[in-house]
Amino acid sequence: MLASMGCIADCKKERNELNISYLPNINENDLLTELKKLRRMFHKNPELGFNEFWTTARICEYLEELNCTLLYGDGLYNNFSEPELLTEWSDKAYKAAKDRYNNDEWISKLGGRTGLVAIIEGKQPGPEIGFRFDIDGLPIKESSEKSHAPCAGGFNATNENMHACGHDGHITVGLGLAKILANNTEQLKGKYYLLFQPAEELILGGKIFSKLKFIQGLDYFFPIHIGLIGIKKVICGLSFLADKRYNVLFKGSRSHAGAYPEEGKNALLAACSAATNLYGISRHSGGTSRINVGEFIANNASNIISDKARFELDLRGETNEICEYLKFQAQNIINGAAIMHNVESEMTFLAEAETANNSIELISEVRKACLDIGIESDAIIDNYLVPGSEDATFIMNAVIRNGGLSTYIGIGSPTFGGHHNEQFDFDEDILPKGVKLLYQLTENITSGE
Ligand SMILES: [Zn+2]
Ligand SMILES: [Zn+2]
């Protein structure tokens, strides 16, 4: 419970709009008011994956005031075991962020990389517990209709990006949890790692964070997501689809479309044949699958036989095996389309996400924590498959491989336009519920230690 939050009043500090002033006799409304301020600040300025410089800076600035250790920039990514994973950040984007925010003190300290980890150490012995909060937005222009609550409330984004997946809420829950934990270290058992992860929407940041050294030592690990099921229920064990993304390229040769069409090798036709046949891959009896062709480009004018065409391909399956099956079938179709039209083809890997198994033991712990904070039993769901994908699964699997336990928690809410839609929103009153739930979970898990 939040009984131990009384001590938080001691560290009340005036710190412009970032301040959360927990009161000695805090109630949910007070907590909601304070968390709303944070959520709205982050909502107003969404940044895309690997560009979250301002976002990372504001999280650091907030956590700097707390009793925790911050790992960011070189301190986080130095001695990284797989440096080839660290090539996604661009110097140009970092320079642009520094210029835009007038050499913001914190942005200058980030060394060109986004994301951070806050470590909070209890004075009492106990397990190592990790939480994942993703911080990136999406390339969506937010709705400017007054029926859209962020717009009516004056905190809609106007920078052509949008927190249309609720990651602004994840950051907020993470900061609320950090504050409670950091101000309770005398009684706190164990060591806590709060991962503020970049680039989830690109399914790239989770793989990077899964390689951080301390991940192997985590006893428990909890990623969270808000929204999703459209109703206010907590899901104790969320599952996602495995995902593989590819760039598909067809290369032929140009010719005059009127004079010598027979001399061209038509890459556009090959790409079209492949795209339509990809949707025809047989379903798999082992579970759910998804196939989608995204951006499709063939630049030639209408009087030229197309020499080049490319598209992005997204393959998802309920298991890693189903995803592999889709990849095998897709490769055959792409090769076949190339042969049919006498062109060459390439299928280049872009990104992937795995599936992960939620621990039955931790699903029970989340259920218990829900009941302890007053969530009704019929508003708790043990397992739910979301037909999306998640890169926190890389971190979950790294923890599980090293003997730790993990479950992915869903904090359900109405989602208005739905995820990744310009009208997306969630009920802000789930924010204090999320903070209380995670804190209660830590109390329950460590009570027997
Ligand atoms: Zn998303
Ligand atoms: Zn998301």
Short mmCIF file of C-alpha atoms in Angstrom, two decimals, residues 9-405:
data_model
loop_
_atom_site.label_atom_id
_atom_site.label_comp_id
_atom_site.label_asym_id
_atom_site.label_seq_id
_atom_site.Cartn_x
_atom_site.Cartn_y
_atom_site.Cartn_z
CA ALA A 9 6.67 14.83 1.95
CA ASP A 10 10.13 15.44 3.44
CA CYS A 11 11.71 15.76 0.06
CA LYS A 12 9.10 18.05 -1.40
CA LYS A 13 10.91 20.45 -3.67
CA GLU A 14 9.80 23.24 -5.86
CA ARG A 15 11.03 22.32 -9.29
CA ASN A 16 8.88 24.05 -11.85
CA GLU A 17 6.47 21.83 -13.76
CA LEU A 18 8.38 18.64 -13.01
CA ASN A 19 7.57 18.73 -9.33
CA ILE A 20 5.45 16.02 -7.78
CA SER A 21 4.72 17.01 -4.20
CA TYR A 22 3.50 13.91 -2.42
CA LEU A 23 1.56 14.83 0.66
CA PRO A 24 1.75 13.02 4.04
CA ASN A 25 -1.82 11.77 3.80
CA ILE A 26 -1.87 11.21 0.12
CA ASN A 27 -5.03 10.08 -1.54
CA GLU A 28 -5.53 8.89 -5.05
CA ASN A 29 -6.83 12.24 -6.26
CA ASP A 30 -3.68 14.04 -5.12
CA LEU A 31 -1.52 11.45 -6.79
CA LEU A 32 -3.61 11.69 -9.96
CA THR A 33 -3.24 15.47 -10.08
CA GLU A 34 0.53 15.27 -9.78
CA LEU A 35 0.97 12.44 -12.27
CA LYS A 36 -1.28 14.20 -14.78
CA LYS A 37 1.10 17.17 -14.86
CA LEU A 38 3.98 14.91 -15.80
CA ARG A 39 2.02 12.93 -18.36
CA ARG A 40 0.81 16.07 -20.09
CA MET A 41 4.31 17.54 -20.26
CA PHE A 42 5.63 14.42 -21.99
CA HIS A 43 2.53 14.10 -24.16
CA LYS A 44 3.06 17.58 -25.55
CA ASN A 45 6.53 16.85 -26.88
CA PRO A 46 6.76 13.32 -28.32
CA GLU A 47 10.01 12.20 -29.93
CA LEU A 48 10.65 9.28 -32.28
CA GLY A 49 12.79 6.24 -31.48
CA PHE A 50 16.51 7.09 -31.00
CA ASN A 51 15.60 10.80 -31.03
CA GLU A 52 14.25 10.97 -27.46
CA PHE A 53 16.87 13.50 -26.28
CA TRP A 54 14.51 16.01 -24.68
CA THR A 55 12.47 13.19 -23.15
CA THR A 56 15.56 11.47 -21.70
CA ALA A 57 16.82 14.82 -20.40
CA ARG A 58 13.55 15.57 -18.59
CA ILE A 59 13.44 12.10 -17.02
CA CYS A 60 17.05 12.52 -15.83
CA GLU A 61 16.28 15.99 -14.51
CA TYR A 62 13.39 14.65 -12.49
CA LEU A 63 15.22 11.61 -11.14
CA GLU A 64 18.32 13.65 -10.30
CA GLU A 65 16.40 15.05 -7.32
CA LEU A 66 15.80 11.56 -5.94
CA ASN A 67 17.94 9.14 -3.99
CA CYS A 68 18.98 7.05 -6.99
CA THR A 69 21.88 6.35 -9.32
CA LEU A 70 21.41 7.33 -12.95
CA LEU A 71 23.00 5.54 -15.87
CA TYR A 72 22.76 7.43 -19.17
CA GLY A 73 24.92 8.26 -22.20
CA ASP A 74 28.44 6.79 -21.98
CA GLY A 75 27.81 5.62 -18.41
CA LEU A 76 25.05 3.38 -19.69
CA TYR A 77 26.43 2.26 -23.05
CA ASN A 78 30.19 2.09 -22.35
CA ASN A 79 31.65 -1.41 -22.41
CA PHE A 80 28.57 -2.55 -24.26
CA SER A 81 29.07 -6.16 -25.28
CA GLU A 82 27.60 -5.77 -28.78
CA PRO A 83 28.61 -2.33 -30.10
CA GLU A 84 27.11 -3.11 -33.52
CA LEU A 85 23.70 -2.62 -31.89
CA LEU A 86 24.58 0.96 -30.98
CA THR A 87 24.66 2.40 -34.49
CA GLU A 88 21.07 3.67 -34.63
CA TRP A 89 21.64 7.07 -33.02
CA SER A 90 22.61 9.81 -35.45
CA ASP A 91 25.02 12.68 -34.71
CA LYS A 92 22.84 14.90 -36.86
CA ALA A 93 19.75 14.24 -34.74
CA TYR A 94 21.74 14.87 -31.55
CA LYS A 95 23.10 18.16 -32.85
CA ALA A 96 19.60 19.20 -33.95
CA ALA A 97 18.25 18.45 -30.47
CA LYS A 98 21.04 20.46 -28.83
CA ASP A 99 20.35 23.38 -31.16
CA ARG A 100 16.59 23.17 -30.73
CA TYR A 101 16.77 23.16 -26.97
CA ASN A 102 19.53 25.76 -26.77
CA ASN A 103 22.19 23.44 -25.35
CA ASP A 104 19.94 22.16 -22.60
CA GLU A 105 22.26 21.10 -19.77
CA TRP A 106 20.95 17.55 -19.59
CA ILE A 107 20.79 16.99 -23.35
CA SER A 108 24.47 18.01 -23.52
CA LYS A 109 25.33 15.25 -21.04
CA LEU A 110 23.70 12.45 -23.04
CA GLY A 111 26.64 11.82 -25.38
CA GLY A 112 24.34 11.39 -28.37
CA ARG A 113 22.34 8.48 -26.96
CA THR A 114 18.85 8.26 -25.52
CA GLY A 115 17.29 6.14 -22.77
CA LEU A 116 18.45 5.72 -19.21
CA VAL A 117 18.34 3.43 -16.21
CA ALA A 118 17.64 4.54 -12.63
CA ILE A 119 18.98 2.31 -9.86
CA ILE A 120 17.41 2.56 -6.42
CA GLU A 121 18.99 0.56 -3.64
CA GLY A 122 17.09 -0.38 -0.51
CA LYS A 123 18.97 -0.42 2.81
CA GLN A 124 17.58 -3.88 3.50
CA PRO A 125 18.75 -7.03 1.68
CA GLY A 126 16.49 -8.41 -1.00
CA PRO A 127 16.14 -9.40 -4.66
CA GLU A 128 17.00 -7.40 -7.79
CA ILE A 129 13.82 -6.20 -9.48
CA GLY A 130 13.56 -4.52 -12.89
CA PHE A 131 10.78 -2.54 -14.60
CA ARG A 132 10.65 -1.41 -18.23
CA PHE A 133 9.05 1.89 -19.31
CA ASP A 134 9.38 2.73 -23.01
CA ILE A 135 9.68 6.42 -23.90
CA ASP A 136 9.28 6.92 -27.67
CA GLY A 137 6.45 8.38 -29.72
CA LEU A 138 5.17 7.73 -33.26
CA PRO A 139 5.27 9.65 -36.58
CA ILE A 140 1.57 10.56 -36.40
CA LYS A 141 0.11 14.07 -36.54
CA GLU A 142 -2.11 14.35 -33.48
CA SER A 143 -5.79 15.16 -33.92
CA SER A 144 -6.68 18.81 -33.47
CA GLU A 145 -10.37 18.11 -32.92
CA LYS A 146 -11.84 19.42 -29.70
CA SER A 147 -13.42 16.04 -29.04
CA HIS A 148 -9.87 14.74 -28.53
CA ALA A 149 -9.15 15.24 -24.82
CA PRO A 150 -5.46 16.29 -25.14
CA CYS A 151 -6.57 18.96 -27.60
CA ALA A 152 -9.41 20.16 -25.39
CA GLY A 153 -6.97 20.19 -22.46
CA GLY A 154 -4.33 22.13 -24.41
CA PHE A 155 -1.61 19.49 -24.21
CA ASN A 156 -1.80 17.97 -27.69
CA ALA A 157 1.47 17.64 -29.60
CA THR A 158 2.10 20.02 -32.48
CA ASN A 159 5.48 18.68 -33.68
CA GLU A 160 4.03 16.13 -36.17
CA ASN A 161 4.80 13.25 -33.77
CA MET A 162 2.48 11.76 -31.21
CA HIS A 163 2.44 9.67 -28.08
CA ALA A 164 -0.22 7.50 -29.70
CA CYS A 165 0.68 4.33 -27.82
CA GLY A 166 0.65 5.61 -24.23
CA HIS A 167 4.41 5.68 -23.67
CA ASP A 168 3.99 9.13 -22.07
CA GLY A 169 1.91 7.27 -19.46
CA HIS A 170 4.60 4.62 -19.04
CA ILE A 171 7.24 7.29 -18.33
CA THR A 172 4.88 8.86 -15.80
CA VAL A 173 4.19 5.60 -13.97
CA GLY A 174 7.96 4.95 -13.90
CA LEU A 175 8.66 8.35 -12.37
CA GLY A 176 5.89 7.95 -9.80
CA LEU A 177 7.26 4.55 -8.81
CA ALA A 178 10.84 5.88 -8.68
CA LYS A 179 9.82 8.63 -6.31
CA ILE A 180 8.06 6.29 -3.92
CA LEU A 181 10.91 3.76 -3.93
CA ALA A 182 13.66 6.38 -3.64
CA ASN A 183 12.03 8.03 -0.68
CA ASN A 184 11.56 4.80 1.16
CA THR A 185 15.08 3.32 0.99
CA GLU A 186 15.41 2.83 4.79
CA GLN A 187 12.67 0.18 4.76
CA LEU A 188 13.14 -0.89 1.16
CA LYS A 189 14.35 -4.45 0.54
CA GLY A 190 16.39 -5.18 -2.55
CA LYS A 191 17.71 -3.28 -5.53
CA TYR A 192 15.52 -1.74 -8.22
CA TYR A 193 16.36 -1.04 -11.86
CA LEU A 194 13.93 1.25 -13.67
CA LEU A 195 14.61 0.99 -17.40
CA PHE A 196 13.48 3.98 -19.47
CA GLN A 197 13.95 2.35 -22.87
CA PRO A 198 14.22 4.10 -26.25
CA ALA A 199 12.84 3.00 -29.63
CA GLU A 200 10.23 0.40 -28.71
CA GLU A 201 8.10 1.30 -31.73
CA LEU A 202 11.05 0.38 -33.95
CA ILE A 203 11.42 -2.90 -31.99
CA LEU A 204 15.11 -2.05 -31.64
CA GLY A 205 15.60 -0.53 -28.17
CA GLY A 206 14.57 -3.65 -26.24
CA LYS A 207 17.27 -5.75 -27.86
CA ILE A 208 19.87 -3.12 -26.93
CA PHE A 209 18.70 -2.97 -23.32
CA SER A 210 18.64 -6.77 -23.10
CA LYS A 211 22.44 -6.69 -23.47
CA LEU A 212 23.03 -4.41 -20.47
CA LYS A 213 25.15 -6.29 -17.95
CA PHE A 214 22.90 -6.03 -14.90
CA ILE A 215 19.96 -7.63 -16.77
CA GLN A 216 21.49 -11.05 -16.16
CA GLY A 217 21.33 -10.51 -12.41
CA LEU A 218 17.65 -9.55 -12.22
CA ASP A 219 15.49 -11.88 -10.13
CA TYR A 220 12.22 -10.34 -11.33
CA PHE A 221 11.40 -8.23 -14.35
CA PHE A 222 8.15 -6.45 -15.24
CA PRO A 223 7.47 -4.54 -18.46
CA ILE A 224 4.16 -2.64 -18.48
CA HIS A 225 1.79 -1.29 -21.11
CA ILE A 226 -1.31 0.83 -20.71
CA GLY A 227 -4.46 0.89 -22.87
CA LEU A 228 -4.56 -2.16 -25.14
CA ILE A 229 -7.80 -3.94 -24.26
CA GLY A 230 -10.01 -0.85 -24.27
CA ILE A 231 -11.45 -1.39 -20.79
CA LYS A 232 -10.19 -0.75 -17.28
CA LYS A 233 -8.90 -4.16 -16.32
CA VAL A 234 -5.45 -5.28 -15.30
CA ILE A 235 -3.83 -8.11 -17.24
CA CYS A 236 -1.30 -10.04 -15.15
CA GLY A 237 0.36 -11.79 -18.10
CA LEU A 238 0.28 -10.11 -21.52
CA SER A 239 1.60 -12.04 -24.50
CA PHE A 240 2.57 -10.61 -27.88
CA LEU A 241 3.24 -11.92 -31.37
CA ALA A 242 6.76 -12.58 -32.60
CA ASP A 243 7.59 -10.11 -35.37
CA LYS A 244 10.06 -10.04 -38.26
CA ARG A 245 10.40 -7.02 -40.55
CA TYR A 246 12.14 -6.98 -43.92
CA ASN A 247 12.97 -4.69 -46.78
CA VAL A 248 12.14 -6.42 -50.09
CA LEU A 249 13.81 -5.17 -53.28
CA PHE A 250 13.26 -6.19 -56.90
CA LYS A 251 15.80 -5.16 -59.54
CA GLY A 252 15.04 -5.37 -63.27
CA SER A 253 15.92 -3.11 -66.20
CA ARG A 254 14.31 -0.08 -67.84
CA SER A 255 12.99 0.23 -71.36
CA HIS A 256 10.62 2.47 -73.30
CA ALA A 257 7.11 1.39 -72.30
CA GLY A 258 5.69 2.25 -75.75
CA ALA A 259 8.51 1.43 -78.16
CA TYR A 260 10.24 -1.63 -76.62
CA PRO A 261 8.31 -2.91 -73.60
CA GLU A 262 9.53 -6.45 -74.27
CA GLU A 263 13.12 -5.35 -73.64
CA GLY A 264 12.46 -4.24 -70.07
CA LYS A 265 12.52 -6.42 -66.96
CA ASN A 266 9.57 -5.22 -64.95
CA ALA A 267 10.45 -4.93 -61.24
CA LEU A 268 7.09 -3.30 -60.44
CA LEU A 269 5.13 -6.29 -61.71
CA ALA A 270 7.31 -8.69 -59.73
CA ALA A 271 6.76 -6.63 -56.56
CA CYS A 272 2.99 -6.54 -57.18
CA SER A 273 2.87 -10.31 -57.73
CA ALA A 274 4.84 -10.87 -54.55
CA ALA A 275 2.68 -8.50 -52.48
CA THR A 276 -0.63 -10.08 -53.45
CA ASN A 277 0.69 -13.64 -53.03
CA LEU A 278 2.23 -12.87 -49.62
CA TYR A 279 -1.27 -12.25 -48.28
CA GLY A 280 -2.15 -15.72 -49.54
CA ILE A 281 0.30 -17.62 -47.34
CA SER A 282 -1.62 -20.39 -45.62
CA ARG A 283 -2.63 -19.76 -41.98
CA HIS A 284 -0.81 -21.92 -39.43
CA SER A 285 -2.62 -24.40 -37.19
CA GLY A 286 -0.22 -23.59 -34.34
CA GLY A 287 -1.73 -20.15 -33.68
CA THR A 288 -2.36 -16.61 -34.83
CA SER A 289 -0.38 -15.04 -37.65
CA ARG A 290 -0.28 -11.70 -39.46
CA ILE A 291 1.20 -10.53 -42.77
CA ASN A 292 1.36 -6.96 -44.01
CA VAL A 293 3.07 -5.11 -46.83
CA GLY A 294 3.91 -1.52 -45.88
CA GLU A 295 5.62 1.29 -47.80
CA PHE A 296 5.69 0.35 -51.50
CA ILE A 297 7.85 2.35 -53.90
CA ALA A 298 8.48 2.10 -57.65
CA ASN A 299 9.69 5.44 -58.91
CA ASN A 300 9.61 5.15 -62.69
CA ALA A 301 7.37 7.32 -64.84
CA SER A 302 4.41 5.71 -66.62
CA ASN A 303 6.25 5.60 -69.97
CA ILE A 304 9.14 3.59 -68.51
CA ILE A 305 9.18 -0.12 -67.67
CA SER A 306 10.07 -0.14 -64.00
CA ASP A 307 13.62 -1.23 -63.13
CA LYS A 308 13.33 -1.04 -59.36
CA ALA A 309 10.60 -1.61 -56.79
CA ARG A 310 10.74 -2.10 -53.04
CA PHE A 311 8.38 -2.65 -50.14
CA GLU A 312 8.50 -3.29 -46.42
CA LEU A 313 7.19 -6.58 -45.13
CA ASP A 314 5.95 -7.34 -41.63
CA LEU A 315 5.47 -10.96 -40.52
CA ARG A 316 4.01 -11.87 -37.11
CA GLY A 317 3.22 -15.14 -35.36
CA GLU A 318 1.97 -16.31 -32.00
CA THR A 319 5.18 -18.32 -31.61
CA ASN A 320 8.70 -17.80 -32.88
CA GLU A 321 8.19 -21.00 -34.95
CA ILE A 322 5.13 -19.57 -36.75
CA CYS A 323 7.14 -16.44 -37.53
CA GLU A 324 9.93 -18.62 -39.00
CA TYR A 325 7.32 -20.49 -41.09
CA LEU A 326 6.03 -17.17 -42.49
CA LYS A 327 9.57 -16.10 -43.32
CA PHE A 328 10.25 -19.34 -45.19
CA GLN A 329 7.03 -19.03 -47.21
CA ALA A 330 7.62 -15.34 -47.89
CA GLN A 331 11.11 -16.02 -49.18
CA ASN A 332 9.73 -18.62 -51.66
CA ILE A 333 7.05 -16.24 -52.92
CA ILE A 334 9.53 -13.39 -53.39
CA ASN A 335 12.00 -15.66 -55.20
CA GLY A 336 9.15 -17.06 -57.30
CA ALA A 337 7.87 -13.61 -58.29
CA ALA A 338 11.40 -12.63 -59.32
CA ILE A 339 11.78 -15.72 -61.53
CA MET A 340 8.34 -15.13 -63.05
CA HIS A 341 9.30 -11.64 -64.19
CA ASN A 342 12.97 -12.32 -64.92
CA VAL A 343 14.25 -9.86 -62.29
CA GLU A 344 16.44 -10.15 -59.19
CA SER A 345 15.18 -10.02 -55.61
CA GLU A 346 16.61 -9.32 -52.15
CA MET A 347 14.94 -9.76 -48.77
CA THR A 348 16.90 -7.82 -46.14
CA PHE A 349 16.26 -8.15 -42.41
CA LEU A 350 15.23 -4.90 -40.65
CA ALA A 351 14.10 -5.72 -37.11
CA GLU A 352 12.46 -8.39 -34.99
CA ALA A 353 10.73 -9.12 -31.71
CA GLU A 354 10.47 -12.44 -29.92
CA THR A 355 7.72 -13.98 -27.85
CA ALA A 356 8.31 -14.59 -24.14
CA ASN A 357 6.65 -16.83 -21.57
CA ASN A 358 5.09 -15.14 -18.56
CA SER A 359 5.82 -16.79 -15.23
CA ILE A 360 2.74 -18.41 -13.67
CA GLU A 361 4.15 -17.57 -10.24
CA LEU A 362 4.40 -13.87 -11.06
CA ILE A 363 0.96 -13.79 -12.71
CA SER A 364 -0.37 -14.86 -9.28
CA GLU A 365 1.71 -12.16 -7.58
CA VAL A 366 0.29 -9.46 -9.87
CA ARG A 367 -3.24 -10.72 -9.20
CA LYS A 368 -2.60 -10.60 -5.46
CA ALA A 369 -1.16 -7.07 -5.66
CA CYS A 370 -4.24 -5.96 -7.64
CA LEU A 371 -6.57 -7.33 -4.97
CA ASP A 372 -4.43 -5.72 -2.23
CA ILE A 373 -4.89 -2.25 -3.72
CA GLY A 374 -8.63 -2.74 -4.05
CA ILE A 375 -9.05 -3.81 -7.67
CA GLU A 376 -12.10 -6.06 -7.97
CA SER A 377 -11.46 -9.66 -8.90
CA ASP A 378 -13.57 -9.41 -12.07
CA ALA A 379 -11.35 -6.54 -13.26
CA ILE A 380 -8.27 -8.79 -13.26
CA ILE A 381 -7.36 -10.99 -16.22
CA ASP A 382 -4.59 -13.56 -15.87
CA ASN A 383 -3.54 -14.02 -19.51
CA TYR A 384 -4.24 -12.12 -22.72
CA LEU A 385 -2.69 -12.27 -26.20
CA VAL A 386 -2.26 -8.87 -27.86
CA PRO A 387 -1.91 -9.19 -31.65
CA GLY A 388 0.90 -6.61 -31.62
CA SER A 389 4.58 -7.05 -30.88
CA GLU A 390 6.95 -5.94 -28.16
CA ASP A 391 10.71 -5.76 -27.86
CA ALA A 392 10.71 -5.97 -24.04
CA THR A 393 10.49 -9.70 -24.75
CA PHE A 394 14.25 -9.66 -25.47
CA ILE A 395 14.85 -8.39 -21.93
CA MET A 396 12.33 -10.86 -20.47
CA ASN A 397 14.05 -13.76 -22.20
CA ALA A 398 17.50 -12.57 -21.06
CA VAL A 399 16.22 -12.51 -17.47
CA ILE A 400 14.52 -15.91 -17.82
CA ARG A 401 17.63 -17.51 -19.39
CA ASN A 402 19.59 -16.47 -16.31
CA GLY A 403 17.15 -17.99 -13.86
CA GLY A 404 14.95 -14.94 -13.18
CA LEU A 405 11.18 -14.62 -13.52
#
